[in-house]
PDB file of C-alpha atoms in Angstrom:
ATOM      1  CA  UNK A   1     114.421 162.701  91.587  1.00 81.00           C
ATOM      2  CA  UNK A   2     110.934 162.365  93.403  1.00 90.00           C
ATOM      3  CA  UNK A   3     110.435 159.800  95.859  1.00 93.00           C
ATOM      4  CA  UNK A   4     108.002 157.231  93.541  1.00 92.00           C
ATOM      5  CA  UNK A   5     111.041 157.804  90.517  1.00 93.00           C
ATOM      6  CA  UNK A   6     113.591 156.671  93.168  1.00 92.00           C
ATOM      7  CA  UNK A   7     111.454 153.574  94.137  1.00 94.00           C
ATOM      8  CA  UNK A   8     110.935 152.671  90.596  1.00 94.00           C
ATOM      9  CA  UNK A   9     114.675 152.812  90.223  1.00 93.00           C
ATOM     10  CA  UNK A  10     115.344 150.586  93.124  1.00 91.00           C
ATOM     11  CA  UNK A  11     112.854 148.156  92.104  1.00 92.00           C
ATOM     12  CA  UNK A  12     114.360 147.915  88.740  1.00 94.00           C
ATOM     13  CA  UNK A  13     117.905 147.797  89.660  1.00 90.00           C
ATOM     14  CA  UNK A  14     116.971 145.135  92.227  1.00 89.00           C
ATOM     15  CA  UNK A  15     116.329 142.704  89.226  1.00 89.00           C
ATOM     16  CA  UNK A  16     118.968 142.148  87.066  1.00 85.00           C
ATOM     17  CA  UNK A  17     116.778 140.304  84.789  1.00 90.00           C
ATOM     18  CA  UNK A  18     114.602 143.246  84.133  1.00 92.00           C
ATOM     19  CA  UNK A  19     111.046 144.399  85.357  1.00 95.00           C
ATOM     20  CA  UNK A  20     108.093 144.325  82.590  1.00 94.00           C
ATOM     21  CA  UNK A  21     106.950 147.994  82.327  1.00 94.00           C
ATOM     22  CA  UNK A  22     103.330 146.247  82.597  1.00 91.00           C
ATOM     23  CA  UNK A  23     104.281 144.690  86.056  1.00 94.00           C
ATOM     24  CA  UNK A  24     106.136 147.779  87.555  1.00 95.00           C
ATOM     25  CA  UNK A  25     103.104 150.322  87.794  1.00 93.00           C
ATOM     26  CA  UNK A  26     101.152 147.642  89.446  1.00 95.00           C
ATOM     27  CA  UNK A  27     104.240 146.984  92.114  1.00 95.00           C
ATOM     28  CA  UNK A  28     104.606 150.660  92.615  1.00 95.00           C
ATOM     29  CA  UNK A  29     100.699 150.845  93.195  1.00 95.00           C
ATOM     30  CA  UNK A  30     100.064 153.501  90.763  1.00 95.00           C
ATOM     31  CA  UNK A  31      98.290 153.848  87.228  1.00 94.00           C
ATOM     32  CA  UNK A  32      99.975 152.967  84.141  1.00 92.00           C
ATOM     33  CA  UNK A  33     100.095 156.568  82.471  1.00 95.00           C
ATOM     34  CA  UNK A  34     101.960 157.650  85.632  1.00 96.00           C
ATOM     35  CA  UNK A  35     104.085 155.036  85.488  1.00 94.00           C
ATOM     36  CA  UNK A  36     105.026 155.700  81.762  1.00 95.00           C
ATOM     37  CA  UNK A  37     105.956 159.015  82.800  1.00 96.00           C
ATOM     38  CA  UNK A  38     108.353 157.787  85.262  1.00 96.00           C
ATOM     39  CA  UNK A  39     109.725 155.537  83.203  1.00 96.00           C
ATOM     40  CA  UNK A  40     110.446 158.314  80.531  1.00 96.00           C
ATOM     41  CA  UNK A  41     112.110 160.346  83.149  1.00 96.00           C
ATOM     42  CA  UNK A  42     114.341 157.444  84.187  1.00 95.00           C
ATOM     43  CA  UNK A  43     115.323 156.958  80.492  1.00 95.00           C
ATOM     44  CA  UNK A  44     115.837 160.532  79.413  1.00 95.00           C
ATOM     45  CA  UNK A  45     118.190 160.697  82.781  1.00 93.00           C
ATOM     46  CA  UNK A  46     119.945 157.327  81.295  1.00 92.00           C
ATOM     47  CA  UNK A  47     119.320 155.201  84.214  1.00 92.00           C
ATOM     48  CA  UNK A  48     117.019 152.666  82.568  1.00 95.00           C
ATOM     49  CA  UNK A  49     117.052 151.120  79.304  1.00 95.00           C
ATOM     50  CA  UNK A  50     113.684 149.761  77.597  1.00 95.00           C
ATOM     51  CA  UNK A  51     113.528 146.749  75.374  1.00 95.00           C
ATOM     52  CA  UNK A  52     110.635 146.061  73.500  1.00 93.00           C
ATOM     53  CA  UNK A  53     109.138 142.694  74.711  1.00 91.00           C
ATOM     54  CA  UNK A  54     105.889 140.550  74.074  1.00 88.00           C
ATOM     55  CA  UNK A  55     104.231 138.492  76.326  1.00 77.00           C
ATOM     56  CA  UNK A  56     101.383 136.164  75.405  1.00 83.00           C
ATOM     57  CA  UNK A  57     101.233 138.396  71.990  1.00 87.00           C
ATOM     58  CA  UNK A  58     100.673 141.740  73.973  1.00 86.00           C
ATOM     59  CA  UNK A  59     103.523 144.331  73.438  1.00 90.00           C
ATOM     60  CA  UNK A  60     105.198 145.689  76.691  1.00 90.00           C
ATOM     61  CA  UNK A  61     108.782 146.672  77.713  1.00 94.00           C
ATOM     62  CA  UNK A  62     111.403 145.267  79.569  1.00 95.00           C
ATOM     63  CA  UNK A  63     113.139 147.834  82.081  1.00 96.00           C
ATOM     64  CA  UNK A  64     116.671 147.468  83.055  1.00 95.00           C
ATOM     65  CA  UNK A  65     118.846 149.465  84.785  1.00 93.00           C
ATOM     66  CA  UNK A  66     121.997 150.788  83.382  1.00 89.00           C
ATOM     67  CA  UNK A  67     125.336 150.089  85.219  1.00 71.00           C
ATOM     68  CA  UNK A  68     126.517 153.038  87.360  1.00 64.00           C
ATOM     69  CA  UNK A  69     129.872 153.735  87.619  1.00 58.00           C
ATOM     70  CA  UNK A  70     131.800 152.932  90.631  1.00 63.00           C
ATOM     71  CA  UNK A  71     133.294 155.123  93.116  1.00 67.00           C
ATOM     72  CA  UNK A  72     136.939 154.875  92.895  1.00 68.00           C
ATOM     73  CA  UNK A  73     137.572 155.188  96.169  1.00 69.00           C
ATOM     74  CA  UNK A  74     135.607 151.969  96.781  1.00 69.00           C
ATOM     75  CA  UNK A  75     138.142 150.320  94.914  1.00 71.00           C
ATOM     76  CA  UNK A  76     140.655 151.432  97.391  1.00 70.00           C
ATOM     77  CA  UNK A  77     142.086 150.321 100.734  1.00 67.00           C
ATOM     78  CA  UNK A  78     145.224 151.827 102.347  1.00 63.00           C
ATOM     79  CA  UNK A  79     145.995 153.357  98.727  1.00 71.00           C
ATOM     80  CA  UNK A  80     146.091 149.848  97.180  1.00 71.00           C
ATOM     81  CA  UNK A  81     143.662 149.017  94.591  1.00 75.00           C
ATOM     82  CA  UNK A  82     141.192 146.098  94.751  1.00 76.00           C
ATOM     83  CA  UNK A  83     143.334 142.856  93.690  1.00 78.00           C
ATOM     84  CA  UNK A  84     140.457 141.445  91.778  1.00 79.00           C
ATOM     85  CA  UNK A  85     140.827 144.454  89.240  1.00 74.00           C
ATOM     86  CA  UNK A  86     143.003 142.954  86.438  1.00 73.00           C
ATOM     87  CA  UNK A  87     143.183 139.606  88.437  1.00 78.00           C
ATOM     88  CA  UNK A  88     143.537 136.411  86.182  1.00 80.00           C
ATOM     89  CA  UNK A  89     143.852 133.822  88.551  1.00 81.00           C
ATOM     90  CA  UNK A  90     140.939 131.583  88.686  1.00 81.00           C
ATOM     91  CA  UNK A  91     140.112 131.523  92.640  1.00 81.00           C
ATOM     92  CA  UNK A  92     137.133 131.918  94.926  1.00 81.00           C
ATOM     93  CA  UNK A  93     136.111 134.785  96.930  1.00 75.00           C
ATOM     94  CA  UNK A  94     136.411 133.025  99.886  1.00 80.00           C
ATOM     95  CA  UNK A  95     139.714 131.305  99.379  1.00 85.00           C
ATOM     96  CA  UNK A  96     141.598 134.291  97.642  1.00 87.00           C
ATOM     97  CA  UNK A  97     144.673 135.469  99.762  1.00 86.00           C
ATOM     98  CA  UNK A  98     145.386 138.443  97.506  1.00 85.00           C
ATOM     99  CA  UNK A  99     141.679 139.509  98.230  1.00 84.00           C
ATOM    100  CA  UNK A 100     141.765 138.887 102.142  1.00 86.00           C
ATOM    101  CA  UNK A 101     144.936 140.958 102.244  1.00 85.00           C
ATOM    102  CA  UNK A 102     143.316 143.608 100.744  1.00 81.00           C
ATOM    103  CA  UNK A 103     140.503 143.571 103.154  1.00 83.00           C
ATOM    104  CA  UNK A 104     142.615 143.024 106.021  1.00 84.00           C
ATOM    105  CA  UNK A 105     144.330 146.483 104.947  1.00 81.00           C
ATOM    106  CA  UNK A 106     140.718 148.063 104.657  1.00 79.00           C
ATOM    107  CA  UNK A 107     139.791 147.091 108.263  1.00 82.00           C
ATOM    108  CA  UNK A 108     143.061 148.301 109.761  1.00 82.00           C
ATOM    109  CA  UNK A 109     143.069 151.432 107.799  1.00 78.00           C
ATOM    110  CA  UNK A 110     139.028 152.149 109.215  1.00 77.00           C
ATOM    111  CA  UNK A 111     139.873 151.155 112.683  1.00 79.00           C
ATOM    112  CA  UNK A 112     143.523 153.512 112.468  1.00 80.00           C
ATOM    113  CA  UNK A 113     141.073 156.376 111.150  1.00 77.00           C
ATOM    114  CA  UNK A 114     138.934 155.755 114.330  1.00 80.00           C
ATOM    115  CA  UNK A 115     141.350 155.355 117.001  1.00 82.00           C
ATOM    116  CA  UNK A 116     144.297 157.476 116.457  1.00 76.00           C
ATOM    117  CA  UNK A 117     147.129 157.255 118.852  1.00 66.00           C
TER     118      UNK A 117
END
């Protein structure tokens, strides 16, 4: 992926509500034709979806990043799966004892890797 394509994808990805294609080329400081080619590449690579959108009677497209698969190793700490996966308890992140224990285990594992006996 080229630098401008990566920048376009990051911009789209940074806005969960999406970015209008008619605004994207202005944000990237490129012409609309080049923007169309970039958007086509992002759609073809299945990174972005394009939804028809009318703004003040003018047809444009809303661009939204597709969700990326989570890397499994990011859900593990010390061989333990992130406790929030499948959790049915209604709690807040700041007060969840299961999540805090998991985070402590992650910190201990990282410290142990950096400071072997």
